XYZ file of C-alpha atoms in Angstrom:
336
model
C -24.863 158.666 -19.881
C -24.341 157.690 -16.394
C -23.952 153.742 -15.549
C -27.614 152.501 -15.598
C -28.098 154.000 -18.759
C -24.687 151.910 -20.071
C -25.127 148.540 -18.835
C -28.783 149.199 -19.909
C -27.168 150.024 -23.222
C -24.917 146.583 -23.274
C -28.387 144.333 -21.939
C -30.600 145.553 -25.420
C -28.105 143.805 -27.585
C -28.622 142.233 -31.168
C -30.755 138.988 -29.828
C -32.540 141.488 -27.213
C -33.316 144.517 -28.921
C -36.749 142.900 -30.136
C -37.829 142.242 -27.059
C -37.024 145.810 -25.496
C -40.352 147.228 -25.852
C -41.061 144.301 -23.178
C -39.094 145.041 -20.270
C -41.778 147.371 -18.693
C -44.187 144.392 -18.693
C -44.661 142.278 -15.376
C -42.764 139.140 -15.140
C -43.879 135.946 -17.207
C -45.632 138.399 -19.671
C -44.760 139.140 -23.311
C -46.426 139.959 -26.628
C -46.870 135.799 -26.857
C -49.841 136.182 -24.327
C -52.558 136.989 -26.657
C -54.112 133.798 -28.324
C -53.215 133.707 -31.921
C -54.222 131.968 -34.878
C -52.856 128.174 -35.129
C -50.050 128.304 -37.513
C -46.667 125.878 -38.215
C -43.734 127.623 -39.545
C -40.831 125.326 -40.895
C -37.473 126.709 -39.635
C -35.528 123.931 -41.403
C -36.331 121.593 -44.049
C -32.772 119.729 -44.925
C -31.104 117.343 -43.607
C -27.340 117.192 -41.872
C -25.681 118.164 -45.302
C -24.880 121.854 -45.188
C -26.842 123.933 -46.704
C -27.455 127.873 -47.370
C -31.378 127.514 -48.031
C -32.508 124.646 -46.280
C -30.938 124.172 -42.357
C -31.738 121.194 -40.590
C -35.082 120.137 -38.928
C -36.738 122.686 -37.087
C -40.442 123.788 -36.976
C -42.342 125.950 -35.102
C -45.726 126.345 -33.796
C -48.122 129.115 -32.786
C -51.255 127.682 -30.641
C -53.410 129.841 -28.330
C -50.750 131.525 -26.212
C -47.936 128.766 -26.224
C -45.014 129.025 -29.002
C -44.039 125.308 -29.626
C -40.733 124.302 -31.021
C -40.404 120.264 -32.669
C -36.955 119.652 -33.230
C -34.167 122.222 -33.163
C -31.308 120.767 -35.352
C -28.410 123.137 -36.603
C -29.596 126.178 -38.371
C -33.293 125.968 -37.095
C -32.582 128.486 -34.138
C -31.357 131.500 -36.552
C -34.409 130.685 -38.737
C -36.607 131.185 -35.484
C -35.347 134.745 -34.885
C -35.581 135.594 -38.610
C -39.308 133.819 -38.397
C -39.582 137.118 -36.661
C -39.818 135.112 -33.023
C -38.315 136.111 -30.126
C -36.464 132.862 -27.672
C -38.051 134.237 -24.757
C -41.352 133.563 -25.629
C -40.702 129.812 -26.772
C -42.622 127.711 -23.968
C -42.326 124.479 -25.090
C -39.872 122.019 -26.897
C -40.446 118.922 -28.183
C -38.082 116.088 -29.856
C -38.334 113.241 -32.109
C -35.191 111.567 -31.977
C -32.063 112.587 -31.072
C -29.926 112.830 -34.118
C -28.450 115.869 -34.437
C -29.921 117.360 -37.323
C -32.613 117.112 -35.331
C -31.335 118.687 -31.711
C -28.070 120.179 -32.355
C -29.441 123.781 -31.270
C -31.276 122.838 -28.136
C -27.826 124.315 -26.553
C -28.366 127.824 -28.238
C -32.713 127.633 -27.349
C -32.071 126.748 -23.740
C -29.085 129.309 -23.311
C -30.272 132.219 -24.995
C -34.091 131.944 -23.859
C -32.624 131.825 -20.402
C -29.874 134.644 -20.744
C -32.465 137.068 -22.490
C -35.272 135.941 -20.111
C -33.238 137.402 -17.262
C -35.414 135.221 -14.693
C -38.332 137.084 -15.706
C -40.331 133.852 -17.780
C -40.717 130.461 -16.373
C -38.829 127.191 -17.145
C -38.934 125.758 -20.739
C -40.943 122.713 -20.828
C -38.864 119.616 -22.917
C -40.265 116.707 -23.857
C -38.440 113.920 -25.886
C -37.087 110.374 -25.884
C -34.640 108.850 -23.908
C -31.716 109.919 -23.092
C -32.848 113.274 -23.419
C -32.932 114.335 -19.550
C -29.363 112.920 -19.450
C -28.393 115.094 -22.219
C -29.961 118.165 -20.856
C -27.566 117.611 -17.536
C -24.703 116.933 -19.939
C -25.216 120.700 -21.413
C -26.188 122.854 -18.908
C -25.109 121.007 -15.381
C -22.389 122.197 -13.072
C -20.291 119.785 -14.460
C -21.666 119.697 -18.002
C -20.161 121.134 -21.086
C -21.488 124.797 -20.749
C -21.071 124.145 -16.916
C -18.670 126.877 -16.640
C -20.044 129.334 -18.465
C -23.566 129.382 -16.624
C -21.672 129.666 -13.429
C -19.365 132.740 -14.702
C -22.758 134.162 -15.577
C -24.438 133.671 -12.400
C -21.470 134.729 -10.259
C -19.443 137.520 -11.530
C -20.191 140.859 -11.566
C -19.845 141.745 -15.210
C -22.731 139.490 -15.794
C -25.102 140.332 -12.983
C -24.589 143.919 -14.153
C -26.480 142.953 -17.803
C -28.306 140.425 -15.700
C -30.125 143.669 -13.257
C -30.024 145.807 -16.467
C -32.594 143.174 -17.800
C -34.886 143.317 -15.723
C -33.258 139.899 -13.141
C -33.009 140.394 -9.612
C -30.049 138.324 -8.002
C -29.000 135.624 -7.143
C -29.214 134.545 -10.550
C -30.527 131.394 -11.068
C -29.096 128.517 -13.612
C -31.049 127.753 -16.645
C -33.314 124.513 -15.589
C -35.094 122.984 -18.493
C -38.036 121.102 -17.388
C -37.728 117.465 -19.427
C -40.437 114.893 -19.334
C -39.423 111.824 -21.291
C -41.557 110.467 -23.856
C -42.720 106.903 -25.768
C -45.315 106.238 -28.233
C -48.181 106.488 -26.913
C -47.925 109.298 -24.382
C -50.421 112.518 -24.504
C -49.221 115.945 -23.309
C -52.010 118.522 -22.536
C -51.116 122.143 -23.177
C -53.478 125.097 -22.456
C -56.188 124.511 -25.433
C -54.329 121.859 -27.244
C -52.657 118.515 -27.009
C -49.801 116.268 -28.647
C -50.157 113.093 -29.027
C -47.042 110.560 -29.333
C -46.446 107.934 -31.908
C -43.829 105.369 -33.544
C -41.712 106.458 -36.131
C -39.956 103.851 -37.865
C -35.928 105.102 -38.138
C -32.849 103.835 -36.475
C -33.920 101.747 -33.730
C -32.782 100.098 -31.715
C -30.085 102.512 -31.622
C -32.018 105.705 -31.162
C -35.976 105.584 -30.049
C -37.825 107.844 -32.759
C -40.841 109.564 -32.002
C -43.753 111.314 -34.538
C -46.360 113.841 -33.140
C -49.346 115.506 -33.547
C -51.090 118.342 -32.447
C -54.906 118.829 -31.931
C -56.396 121.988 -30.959
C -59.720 123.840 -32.366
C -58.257 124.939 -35.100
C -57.119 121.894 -36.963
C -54.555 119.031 -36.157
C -50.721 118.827 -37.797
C -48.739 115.848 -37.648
C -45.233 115.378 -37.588
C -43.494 111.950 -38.617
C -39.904 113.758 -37.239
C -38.083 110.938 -39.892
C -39.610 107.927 -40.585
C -40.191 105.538 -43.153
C -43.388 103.743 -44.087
C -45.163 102.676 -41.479
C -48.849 102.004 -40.335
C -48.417 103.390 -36.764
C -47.829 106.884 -39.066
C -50.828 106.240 -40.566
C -52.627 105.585 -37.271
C -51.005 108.616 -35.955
C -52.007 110.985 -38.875
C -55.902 109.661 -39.019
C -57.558 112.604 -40.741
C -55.271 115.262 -39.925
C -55.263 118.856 -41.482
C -51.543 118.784 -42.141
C -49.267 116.305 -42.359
C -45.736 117.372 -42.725
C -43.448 114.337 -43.890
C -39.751 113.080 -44.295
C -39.604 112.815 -48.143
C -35.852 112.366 -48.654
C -34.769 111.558 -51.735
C -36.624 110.075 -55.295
C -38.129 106.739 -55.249
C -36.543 103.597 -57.008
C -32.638 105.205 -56.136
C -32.423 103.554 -52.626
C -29.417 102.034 -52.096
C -30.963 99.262 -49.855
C -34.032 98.013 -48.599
C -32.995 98.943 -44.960
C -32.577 102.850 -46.426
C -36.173 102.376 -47.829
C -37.083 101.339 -44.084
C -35.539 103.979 -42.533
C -36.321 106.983 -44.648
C -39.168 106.080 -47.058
C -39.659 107.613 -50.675
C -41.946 109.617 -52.459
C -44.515 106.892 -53.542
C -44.230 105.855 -49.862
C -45.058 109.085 -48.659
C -48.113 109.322 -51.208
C -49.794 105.872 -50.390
C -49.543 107.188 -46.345
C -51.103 110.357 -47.189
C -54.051 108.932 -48.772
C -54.346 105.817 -46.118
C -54.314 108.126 -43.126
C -56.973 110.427 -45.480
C -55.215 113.764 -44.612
C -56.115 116.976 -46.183
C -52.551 118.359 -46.907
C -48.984 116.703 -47.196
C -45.594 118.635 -46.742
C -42.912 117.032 -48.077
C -39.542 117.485 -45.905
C -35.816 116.632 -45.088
C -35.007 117.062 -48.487
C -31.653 116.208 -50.125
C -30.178 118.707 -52.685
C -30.299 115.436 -55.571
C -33.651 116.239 -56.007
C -34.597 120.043 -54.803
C -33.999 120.670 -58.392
C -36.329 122.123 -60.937
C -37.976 119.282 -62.907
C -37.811 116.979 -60.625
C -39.494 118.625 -57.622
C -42.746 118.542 -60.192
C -42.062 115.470 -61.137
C -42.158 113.842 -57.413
C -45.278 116.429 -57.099
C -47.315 114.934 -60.054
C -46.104 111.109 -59.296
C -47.669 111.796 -55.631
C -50.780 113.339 -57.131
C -51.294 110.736 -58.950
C -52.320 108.741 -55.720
C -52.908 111.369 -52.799
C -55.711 114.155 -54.380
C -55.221 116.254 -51.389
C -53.076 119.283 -51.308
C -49.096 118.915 -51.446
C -46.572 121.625 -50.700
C -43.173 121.506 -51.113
C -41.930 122.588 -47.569
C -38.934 125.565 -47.745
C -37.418 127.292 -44.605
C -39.456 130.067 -43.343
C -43.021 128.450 -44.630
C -46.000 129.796 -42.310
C -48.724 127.669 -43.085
C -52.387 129.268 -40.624
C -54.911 126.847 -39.995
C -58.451 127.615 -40.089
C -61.589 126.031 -39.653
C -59.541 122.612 -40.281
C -58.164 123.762 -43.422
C -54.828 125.129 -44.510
C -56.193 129.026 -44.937
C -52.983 130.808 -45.543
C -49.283 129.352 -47.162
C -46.858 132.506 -46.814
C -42.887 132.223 -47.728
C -40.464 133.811 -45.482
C -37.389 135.542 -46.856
C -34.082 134.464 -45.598
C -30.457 135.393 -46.205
């Protein structure tokens, strides 16, 4: 084995090794350029308590030839590679809010997407709330917390070696995240589909919370991100095909109104799914009190009683495929 054939060796490691078969293809190109079906798949669906079957708030999206990430909180990036994804071919991210079970692995995206990608795929588009371009410099700037690492990668030789073995060609250049900073009531166009930005009624004034939705040919999903009850939700969710909600813990047991506010309930969620006339509710961030068997149904029946369109009980590694505005496929991934 001479030294090409080494390094080459070292460059194909664990987080690589799927996207070996790629190397040969020009620059920017992957597998992720042929249009594809439009289908979520929930990375995470728990909430900052640890947790072995549900990690935090992650989801991810499949539309023409983009691969869209919402929210990237602890856990969500391991559930992407087991989703069967590869970094690399993530294009865009977007954020809600920035608690961390919501953005804690927006370190490991950026980082790995840009160490695999060699310089060989473009920036990652980020959009999010304030202060979410300041953050970004805080990570990955010269004098940000994984400062020195990026610039041992980019400068010694040990590195470039793996770097050229991937396909780079140096200098190597630092990871650069593209962030655009978004309110309620912004629009971002993508290539054949478009996300819309609305309120989400959380934690302000201390953080600025976001919901989205997605329109393309397919169908529309919505995303409240966390969010109580609110009527620019509704608004937001206006006949959607999916609408994938916060439904943290059983109604009646908050321990204050401003909990209700901030989080919402079950009956909550039920009367906004049937307002906002959507076709199909996922229920979300759920605490362990009551993913339990017995009372999962229970919250199930009490929303059918008002909602009569389709609810799922969201689990990590759920592909739902959109079709002719309808929910056409409901898969479950397996996970360790």
């Amino acid at each position: 084995m001479n030294r090409r054939e080494f390094i080459g060796t070292l460059a194909v490691s664990t987080p690589a090794a799927a996207a070996a078969a790629d190397e040969q293809r020009p620059t920017g190109t992957s597998a992720a350029s042929e249009p594809r079906p439009l289908t979520i798949t929930l990375l995470g669906t728990g909430t900052p308590a640890p947790s072995m079957e549900r990690q935090s708030s992650g989801y991810v999206i499949e539309v023409g030839t983009d691969l869209i990430v919402w929210d990237h909180g602890p856990g969500a990036h391991h559930r992407l590679i087991q989703s069967g994804h590869r970094t690399i071919d993530v294009t865009h991210a977007f954020f809600t809010h920035l608690h961390y079970d919501h953005c804690m692995d927006y370190g490991r995206l950026v980082l790995q997407r840009w160490d695999q990608g060699a310089d060989r795929i473009p920036d990652l588009q980020v959009y999010g709330p304030p202060p979410l371009a300041r953050m970004t410099e805080q990570l990955f700037g010269p004098d940000g917390v994984y400062g020195p690492d990026i610039r041992a990668r980019v400068e010694h030789r040990s590195s470039l070696d793996v770097f050229e073995a991937r396909g780079g060609t140096s200098p190597r250049k630092r990871p650069a995240p593209r962030v655009t900073e978004i309110h309620a009531g912004s629009i971002v166009q993508g290539n054949g589909w478009k996300v819309t930005v609305g309120h989400a009624q959380h934690v302000q004034p201390y953080l600025e919370c976001l919901a989205l939705r997605l329109d393309a040919k397919e169908g529309s999903i919505c995303y409240t991100g966390d969010s109580g009850p609110s009527d620019t939700i509704v608004e937001l969710a206006k006949g959607c095909d999916i609408l994938i909600h916060m439904n943290h813990y059983f109604s009646g047991t908050e321990p204050t109104p401003a909990y209700r506010a901030a989080c919402g309930n079950h009956r909550d969620n039920a009367i906004i799914a049937k307002r906002a006339g959507v076709k199909t509710l996922v229920l979300t961030h759920l605490l362990a009190q009551i993913d339990q068997p017995g009372i999962r149904e229970q919250i199930v029946h009490e929303i059918q009683q008002v909602f009569d369109g389709k609810v799922v009980w969201g689990e990590d590694l759920m592909r739902l495929g959109l079709s002719g505005s309808r929910v056409s496929t409901i898969e479950q991934g397996q996970h360790e």
